PDB file of C-alpha atoms in Angstrom:
ATOM      1  CA  MET A   1      89.678  60.320  73.311  1.00  0.00           C
ATOM      2  CA  ALA A   2      92.454  62.421  71.788  1.00  0.00           C
ATOM      3  CA  VAL A   3      93.369  65.718  73.453  1.00  0.00           C
ATOM      4  CA  THR A   4      92.945  68.741  71.156  1.00  0.00           C
ATOM      5  CA  PHE A   5      94.902  72.007  71.202  1.00  0.00           C
ATOM      6  CA  HIS A   6      94.325  75.099  69.036  1.00  0.00           C
ATOM      7  CA  ASP A   7      96.832  77.670  67.731  1.00  0.00           C
ATOM      8  CA  ILE A   8      99.513  76.839  70.310  1.00  0.00           C
ATOM      9  CA  ASN A   9     101.896  79.336  68.720  1.00  0.00           C
ATOM     10  CA  SER A  10      99.583  82.185  69.704  1.00  0.00           C
ATOM     11  CA  ALA A  11      99.418  83.784  73.146  1.00  0.00           C
ATOM     12  CA  VAL A  12      95.880  82.467  73.671  1.00  0.00           C
ATOM     13  CA  GLY A  13      96.832  78.949  72.615  1.00  0.00           C
ATOM     14  CA  LEU A  14      99.958  78.962  74.803  1.00  0.00           C
ATOM     15  CA  LYS A  15      97.915  80.140  77.800  1.00  0.00           C
ATOM     16  CA  LYS A  16      95.487  77.232  77.388  1.00  0.00           C
ATOM     17  CA  LEU A  17      98.380  74.779  77.028  1.00  0.00           C
ATOM     18  CA  ASP A  18     100.032  76.321  80.108  1.00  0.00           C
ATOM     19  CA  ASP A  19      96.832  75.852  82.140  1.00  0.00           C
ATOM     20  CA  TYR A  20      96.546  72.264  80.877  1.00  0.00           C
ATOM     21  CA  LEU A  21     100.108  71.465  82.040  1.00  0.00           C
ATOM     22  CA  LEU A  22      99.610  73.072  85.458  1.00  0.00           C
ATOM     23  CA  ALA A  23      99.186  69.697  87.167  1.00  0.00           C
ATOM     24  CA  ARG A  24     100.606  67.437  84.455  1.00  0.00           C
ATOM     25  CA  SER A  25     104.144  66.401  83.596  1.00  0.00           C
ATOM     26  CA  TYR A  26     103.251  65.139  80.113  1.00  0.00           C
ATOM     27  CA  ILE A  27     100.581  65.756  77.453  1.00  0.00           C
ATOM     28  CA  THR A  28      98.981  62.359  78.146  1.00  0.00           C
ATOM     29  CA  GLY A  29      99.762  59.614  80.645  1.00  0.00           C
ATOM     30  CA  TYR A  30     102.625  59.376  83.093  1.00  0.00           C
ATOM     31  CA  GLU A  31     105.607  59.112  80.733  1.00  0.00           C
ATOM     32  CA  ALA A  32     106.907  61.007  77.730  1.00  0.00           C
ATOM     33  CA  SER A  33     105.227  59.758  74.559  1.00  0.00           C
ATOM     34  CA  LYS A  34     104.569  60.447  70.897  1.00  0.00           C
ATOM     35  CA  ASP A  35     101.872  62.912  72.009  1.00  0.00           C
ATOM     36  CA  ASP A  36     104.547  65.083  73.647  1.00  0.00           C
ATOM     37  CA  LEU A  37     106.646  64.954  70.465  1.00  0.00           C
ATOM     38  CA  ILE A  38     103.695  66.055  68.327  1.00  0.00           C
ATOM     39  CA  VAL A  39     103.001  69.128  70.473  1.00  0.00           C
ATOM     40  CA  HIS A  40     106.730  69.836  70.839  1.00  0.00           C
ATOM     41  CA  ALA A  41     107.172  69.746  67.037  1.00  0.00           C
ATOM     42  CA  ALA A  42     104.121  71.985  66.528  1.00  0.00           C
ATOM     43  CA  LEU A  43     105.719  74.800  68.538  1.00  0.00           C
ATOM     44  CA  SER A  44     107.610  77.049  66.133  1.00  0.00           C
ATOM     45  CA  LYS A  45     110.042  78.180  68.869  1.00  0.00           C
ATOM     46  CA  PRO A  46     110.673  77.726  72.617  1.00  0.00           C
ATOM     47  CA  PRO A  47     107.763  79.192  74.620  1.00  0.00           C
ATOM     48  CA  PRO A  48     108.254  82.512  76.480  1.00  0.00           C
ATOM     49  CA  SER A  49     109.295  82.130  80.127  1.00  0.00           C
ATOM     50  CA  GLU A  50     106.022  83.695  81.309  1.00  0.00           C
ATOM     51  CA  PHE A  51     104.329  80.406  80.410  1.00  0.00           C
ATOM     52  CA  VAL A  52     106.119  78.556  83.213  1.00  0.00           C
ATOM     53  CA  ASN A  53     104.363  75.198  82.863  1.00  0.00           C
ATOM     54  CA  VAL A  54     104.832  75.017  79.094  1.00  0.00           C
ATOM     55  CA  SER A  55     108.485  76.077  79.457  1.00  0.00           C
ATOM     56  CA  ARG A  56     109.106  73.371  82.104  1.00  0.00           C
ATOM     57  CA  TRP A  57     107.530  70.709  79.888  1.00  0.00           C
ATOM     58  CA  TYR A  58     109.258  71.953  76.691  1.00  0.00           C
ATOM     59  CA  ASN A  59     112.722  71.934  78.307  1.00  0.00           C
ATOM     60  CA  HIS A  60     112.132  68.448  79.712  1.00  0.00           C
ATOM     61  CA  ILE A  61     111.087  66.988  76.337  1.00  0.00           C
ATOM     62  CA  THR A  62     114.012  68.754  74.629  1.00  0.00           C
ATOM     63  CA  ALA A  63     116.385  67.156  77.144  1.00  0.00           C
ATOM     64  CA  LEU A  64     114.881  63.697  76.581  1.00  0.00           C
ATOM     65  CA  LEU A  65     115.257  64.054  72.819  1.00  0.00           C
ATOM     66  CA  ARG A  66     118.903  64.956  73.257  1.00  0.00           C
ATOM     67  CA  ILE A  67     119.779  62.315  75.855  1.00  0.00           C
ATOM     68  CA  SER A  68     117.637  59.196  75.460  1.00  0.00           C
ATOM     69  CA  GLY A  69     114.744  59.685  73.034  1.00  0.00           C
ATOM     70  CA  VAL A  70     111.025  59.040  73.657  1.00  0.00           C
ATOM     71  CA  SER A  71     109.430  55.609  73.231  1.00  0.00           C
ATOM     72  CA  GLY A  72     105.910  55.952  74.723  1.00  0.00           C
ATOM     73  CA  GLN A  73     103.004  55.736  72.254  1.00  0.00           C
ATOM     74  CA  GLY A  74     100.557  58.051  74.078  1.00  0.00           C
ATOM     75  CA  SER A  75      96.781  58.061  73.719  1.00  0.00           C
ATOM     76  CA  GLY A  76      96.371  60.569  70.903  1.00  0.00           C
ATOM     77  CA  VAL A  77      96.620  64.339  70.478  1.00  0.00           C
ATOM     78  CA  ILE A  78      95.396  66.803  67.834  1.00  0.00           C
ATOM     79  CA  VAL A  79      97.054  70.170  67.231  1.00  0.00           C
ATOM     80  CA  GLU A  80      94.923  72.495  65.101  1.00  0.00           C
ATOM     81  CA  GLY A  81      96.112  75.710  63.501  1.00  0.00           C
ATOM     82  CA  SER A  82      99.715  74.519  63.001  1.00  0.00           C
ATOM     83  CA  ALA A  83     101.638  73.220  60.003  1.00  0.00           C
ATOM     84  CA  PRO A  84     101.199  69.472  59.317  1.00  0.00           C
ATOM     85  CA  ILE A  85     103.599  67.331  61.344  1.00  0.00           C
ATOM     86  CA  THR A  86     105.439  64.520  59.559  1.00  0.00           C
ATOM     87  CA  GLU A  87     106.264  61.129  60.995  1.00  0.00           C
ATOM     88  CA  GLU A  88     109.955  62.011  60.818  1.00  0.00           C
ATOM     89  CA  ALA A  89     109.412  65.012  63.089  1.00  0.00           C
ATOM     90  CA  VAL A  90     108.120  62.827  65.915  1.00  0.00           C
ATOM     91  CA  ALA A  91     110.314  59.777  65.382  1.00  0.00           C
ATOM     92  CA  THR A  92     113.169  59.219  67.819  1.00  0.00           C
ATOM     93  CA  PRO A  93     115.671  56.368  67.523  1.00  0.00           C
ATOM     94  CA  PRO A  94     115.720  53.728  70.283  1.00  0.00           C
ATOM     95  CA  VAL A  95     118.469  54.205  72.833  1.00  0.00           C
ATOM     96  CA  ALA A  96     120.132  50.942  71.778  1.00  0.00           C
ATOM     97  CA  ASP A  97     120.268  52.100  68.157  1.00  0.00           C
ATOM     98  CA  THR A  98     121.760  55.422  69.233  1.00  0.00           C
ATOM     99  CA  LYS A  99     124.500  53.642  71.142  1.00  0.00           C
ATOM    100  CA  ALA A 100     125.158  51.338  68.196  1.00  0.00           C
ATOM    101  CA  SER A 101     125.444  54.342  65.873  1.00  0.00           C
ATOM    102  CA  ALA A 102     127.858  55.975  68.290  1.00  0.00           C
ATOM    103  CA  ALA A 103     129.960  52.796  68.318  1.00  0.00           C
ATOM    104  CA  GLU A 104     130.013  52.765  64.526  1.00  0.00           C
ATOM    105  CA  ASP A 105     131.087  56.406  64.485  1.00  0.00           C
ATOM    106  CA  ASP A 106     133.899  55.557  66.888  1.00  0.00           C
ATOM    107  CA  ASP A 107     135.069  52.842  64.485  1.00  0.00           C
ATOM    108  CA  ASP A 108     135.032  55.310  61.602  1.00  0.00           C
ATOM    109  CA  ASP A 109     137.180  57.760  63.564  1.00  0.00           C
ATOM    110  CA  VAL A 110     140.107  55.380  64.067  1.00  0.00           C
ATOM    111  CA  ASP A 111     143.371  57.253  64.494  1.00  0.00           C
ATOM    112  CA  LEU A 112     145.770  55.760  61.914  1.00  0.00           C
ATOM    113  CA  PHE A 113     148.773  57.438  63.527  1.00  0.00           C
ATOM    114  CA  GLY A 114     148.469  56.141  67.077  1.00  0.00           C
ATOM    115  CA  GLU A 115     146.054  54.895  69.776  1.00  0.00           C
ATOM    116  CA  GLU A 116     144.349  57.125  72.335  1.00  0.00           C
ATOM    117  CA  THR A 117     146.213  57.126  75.619  1.00  0.00           C
ATOM    118  CA  GLU A 118     144.618  56.271  78.988  1.00  0.00           C
ATOM    119  CA  GLU A 119     145.041  59.906  80.070  1.00  0.00           C
ATOM    120  CA  GLU A 120     143.186  61.149  76.979  1.00  0.00           C
ATOM    121  CA  LYS A 121     140.363  58.647  77.533  1.00  0.00           C
ATOM    122  CA  LYS A 122     140.022  59.676  81.183  1.00  0.00           C
ATOM    123  CA  ALA A 123     139.983  63.385  80.289  1.00  0.00           C
ATOM    124  CA  ALA A 124     137.293  62.807  77.645  1.00  0.00           C
ATOM    125  CA  GLU A 125     135.120  60.859  80.121  1.00  0.00           C
ATOM    126  CA  GLU A 126     135.465  63.598  82.734  1.00  0.00           C
ATOM    127  CA  ARG A 127     134.462  66.282  80.215  1.00  0.00           C
ATOM    128  CA  ALA A 128     131.397  64.277  79.152  1.00  0.00           C
ATOM    129  CA  ALA A 129     130.347  63.703  82.775  1.00  0.00           C
ATOM    130  CA  SER A 130     130.804  67.390  83.592  1.00  0.00           C
ATOM    131  CA  ILE A 131     128.701  68.500  80.615  1.00  0.00           C
ATOM    132  CA  LYS A 132     125.937  66.013  81.459  1.00  0.00           C
ATOM    133  CA  ALA A 133     125.835  67.081  85.126  1.00  0.00           C
ATOM    134  CA  SER A 134     125.759  70.766  84.187  1.00  0.00           C
ATOM    135  CA  THR A 135     122.922  70.246  81.699  1.00  0.00           C
ATOM    136  CA  LYS A 136     120.882  68.244  84.204  1.00  0.00           C
ATOM    137  CA  LYS A 137     121.322  70.913  86.880  1.00  0.00           C
ATOM    138  CA  LYS A 138     120.044  73.678  84.588  1.00  0.00           C
ATOM    139  CA  GLU A 139     117.005  71.696  83.418  1.00  0.00           C
ATOM    140  CA  SER A 140     115.776  70.397  86.775  1.00  0.00           C
ATOM    141  CA  GLY A 141     113.312  73.012  88.030  1.00  0.00           C
ATOM    142  CA  LYS A 142     111.250  72.830  91.207  1.00  0.00           C
ATOM    143  CA  SER A 143     107.578  73.426  91.981  1.00  0.00           C
ATOM    144  CA  SER A 144     105.607  74.116  95.143  1.00  0.00           C
ATOM    145  CA  VAL A 145     102.328  72.228  95.477  1.00  0.00           C
ATOM    146  CA  LEU A 146      99.433  72.519  97.940  1.00  0.00           C
ATOM    147  CA  LEU A 147      97.328  69.350  98.340  1.00  0.00           C
ATOM    148  CA  ASP A 148      93.928  68.779  99.915  1.00  0.00           C
ATOM    149  CA  VAL A 149      93.840  65.277 101.427  1.00  0.00           C
ATOM    150  CA  LYS A 150      90.314  64.159 102.340  1.00  0.00           C
ATOM    151  CA  PRO A 151      89.411  61.407 104.843  1.00  0.00           C
ATOM    152  CA  TRP A 152      86.567  58.919 104.531  1.00  0.00           C
ATOM    153  CA  ASP A 153      84.505  60.336 107.388  1.00  0.00           C
ATOM    154  CA  ASP A 154      84.599  62.103 110.754  1.00  0.00           C
ATOM    155  CA  GLU A 155      85.842  58.925 112.447  1.00  0.00           C
ATOM    156  CA  THR A 156      89.094  58.808 110.455  1.00  0.00           C
ATOM    157  CA  ASP A 157      92.153  59.318 112.658  1.00  0.00           C
ATOM    158  CA  MET A 158      93.663  62.462 111.086  1.00  0.00           C
ATOM    159  CA  LYS A 159      96.977  62.015 112.908  1.00  0.00           C
ATOM    160  CA  LYS A 160      97.431  58.569 111.354  1.00  0.00           C
ATOM    161  CA  LEU A 161      96.266  59.951 108.008  1.00  0.00           C
ATOM    162  CA  GLU A 162      99.022  62.575 108.036  1.00  0.00           C
ATOM    163  CA  GLU A 163     101.604  60.006 109.159  1.00  0.00           C
ATOM    164  CA  ALA A 164     100.567  57.767 106.251  1.00  0.00           C
ATOM    165  CA  VAL A 165     100.880  60.631 103.768  1.00  0.00           C
ATOM    166  CA  ARG A 166     104.313  61.653 105.039  1.00  0.00           C
ATOM    167  CA  SER A 167     105.470  58.022 104.909  1.00  0.00           C
ATOM    168  CA  VAL A 168     105.684  58.328 101.114  1.00  0.00           C
ATOM    169  CA  HIS A 169     109.321  58.903 100.148  1.00  0.00           C
ATOM    170  CA  MET A 170     110.479  59.597  96.584  1.00  0.00           C
ATOM    171  CA  GLU A 171     113.597  61.153  95.129  1.00  0.00           C
ATOM    172  CA  GLY A 172     112.836  64.831  94.523  1.00  0.00           C
ATOM    173  CA  LEU A 173     109.872  64.942  96.951  1.00  0.00           C
ATOM    174  CA  HIS A 174     109.928  66.990 100.169  1.00  0.00           C
ATOM    175  CA  TRP A 175     106.914  67.348 102.492  1.00  0.00           C
ATOM    176  CA  GLY A 176     106.351  70.731 104.143  1.00  0.00           C
ATOM    177  CA  ALA A 177     103.928  72.437 106.533  1.00  0.00           C
ATOM    178  CA  SER A 178     100.394  71.164 107.063  1.00  0.00           C
ATOM    179  CA  LYS A 179      97.154  72.028 108.828  1.00  0.00           C
ATOM    180  CA  LEU A 180      93.676  70.630 109.377  1.00  0.00           C
ATOM    181  CA  VAL A 181      90.786  72.528 107.772  1.00  0.00           C
ATOM    182  CA  ALA A 182      87.152  72.033 108.771  1.00  0.00           C
ATOM    183  CA  VAL A 183      84.915  70.829 105.941  1.00  0.00           C
ATOM    184  CA  GLY A 184      81.596  70.381 107.741  1.00  0.00           C
ATOM    185  CA  TYR A 185      79.611  67.862 109.768  1.00  0.00           C
ATOM    186  CA  GLY A 186      82.604  67.324 112.040  1.00  0.00           C
ATOM    187  CA  ILE A 187      84.861  66.320 109.118  1.00  0.00           C
ATOM    188  CA  LYS A 188      88.279  67.894 108.611  1.00  0.00           C
ATOM    189  CA  LYS A 189      90.672  67.642 105.671  1.00  0.00           C
ATOM    190  CA  LEU A 190      94.464  67.818 105.668  1.00  0.00           C
ATOM    191  CA  GLN A 191      96.105  70.616 103.701  1.00  0.00           C
ATOM    192  CA  ILE A 192      99.790  69.909 103.146  1.00  0.00           C
ATOM    193  CA  MET A 193     102.581  71.631 101.233  1.00  0.00           C
ATOM    194  CA  LEU A 194     105.178  69.750  99.226  1.00  0.00           C
ATOM    195  CA  THR A 195     108.112  70.695  97.031  1.00  0.00           C
ATOM    196  CA  ILE A 196     108.993  68.576  94.003  1.00  0.00           C
ATOM    197  CA  VAL A 197     111.792  68.390  91.453  1.00  0.00           C
ATOM    198  CA  ASP A 198     109.850  68.562  88.183  1.00  0.00           C
ATOM    199  CA  ASP A 199     112.016  66.084  86.287  1.00  0.00           C
ATOM    200  CA  LEU A 200     111.728  63.467  89.051  1.00  0.00           C
ATOM    201  CA  VAL A 201     108.199  63.694  90.472  1.00  0.00           C
ATOM    202  CA  SER A 202     104.781  63.770  88.801  1.00  0.00           C
ATOM    203  CA  VAL A 203     102.035  64.925  91.189  1.00  0.00           C
ATOM    204  CA  ASP A 204      99.428  62.893  89.278  1.00  0.00           C
ATOM    205  CA  THR A 205     101.517  59.750  89.725  1.00  0.00           C
ATOM    206  CA  LEU A 206     102.101  60.560  93.400  1.00  0.00           C
ATOM    207  CA  ILE A 207      98.343  60.788  93.993  1.00  0.00           C
ATOM    208  CA  GLU A 208      97.207  57.848  91.865  1.00  0.00           C
ATOM    209  CA  GLU A 209      99.995  55.369  92.636  1.00  0.00           C
ATOM    210  CA  GLN A 210     100.929  56.291  96.217  1.00  0.00           C
ATOM    211  CA  LEU A 211      98.381  58.340  98.189  1.00  0.00           C
ATOM    212  CA  THR A 212      95.135  56.653  97.086  1.00  0.00           C
ATOM    213  CA  VAL A 213      96.200  52.996  97.094  1.00  0.00           C
ATOM    214  CA  GLU A 214      96.723  50.454  99.868  1.00  0.00           C
ATOM    215  CA  PRO A 215      97.638  50.837 102.652  1.00  0.00           C
ATOM    216  CA  ILE A 216      97.215  54.654 102.667  1.00  0.00           C
ATOM    217  CA  ASN A 217      93.684  54.526 101.246  1.00  0.00           C
ATOM    218  CA  GLU A 218      92.591  53.086 104.593  1.00  0.00           C
ATOM    219  CA  TYR A 219      92.630  56.745 105.710  1.00  0.00           C
ATOM    220  CA  VAL A 220      92.630  58.753 102.468  1.00  0.00           C
ATOM    221  CA  GLN A 221      89.508  58.972 100.335  1.00  0.00           C
ATOM    222  CA  SER A 222      90.848  61.415  97.725  1.00  0.00           C
ATOM    223  CA  CYS A 223      93.410  64.133  96.997  1.00  0.00           C
ATOM    224  CA  ASP A 224      93.036  67.408  95.114  1.00  0.00           C
ATOM    225  CA  ILE A 225      95.665  69.863  93.862  1.00  0.00           C
ATOM    226  CA  VAL A 226      94.814  73.269  95.327  1.00  0.00           C
ATOM    227  CA  ALA A 227      97.844  75.191  93.993  1.00  0.00           C
ATOM    228  CA  PHE A 228     100.822  74.395  91.776  1.00  0.00           C
ATOM    229  CA  ASN A 229     103.526  77.048  91.426  1.00  0.00           C
ATOM    230  CA  LYS A 230     106.933  77.052  89.762  1.00  0.00           C
ATOM    231  CA  ILE A 231     109.743  77.992  92.158  1.00  0.00           C
TER     232      ILE A 231
END
């Protein structure tokens, strides 16, 4: 079923979109897709910084459009109350085509009066690398997340459960403080803090592809996001 948003250029619409993106990295699924491009194109201007989740997502999609493009198809999204969005507005060229175009441009810019020296080539490469690194640094925000990790029953070894959770290592993921909280009937759940780099880690993916699959699901029944805050 397609996701539907209303009047996303209004404060009310932005607030609903911000709430929707609280625990999501993308509009649908676990990778940037055509659905993200549709919502991105529907926004008449960059969202105000007070809408932290929308701003994080908007900056990320903008960076992808500039650097590599978006190829995912998505599962469908409807944006009501905005101007019609054309196919051209959500079309991005494949990375290979972009590189080919760049190569063609290089051929067109042949210097008829002399070849580029090795020093000039090296300087140009260093400038490009510096600009790319600077852009990446500005766009990579961080978020603080509080997870509830629930065991199967009161016989689950909570020490081994926590060890299993902390055994998950990903670039941009850092585990923090934790505590056991009584649920009832002798059962306790693990509450654990983690810090993520938004551009590198999706909490949904972490839960669905790491914390609730073998071998960790021997101890973990389910995980819930209790809090998600931009740092």
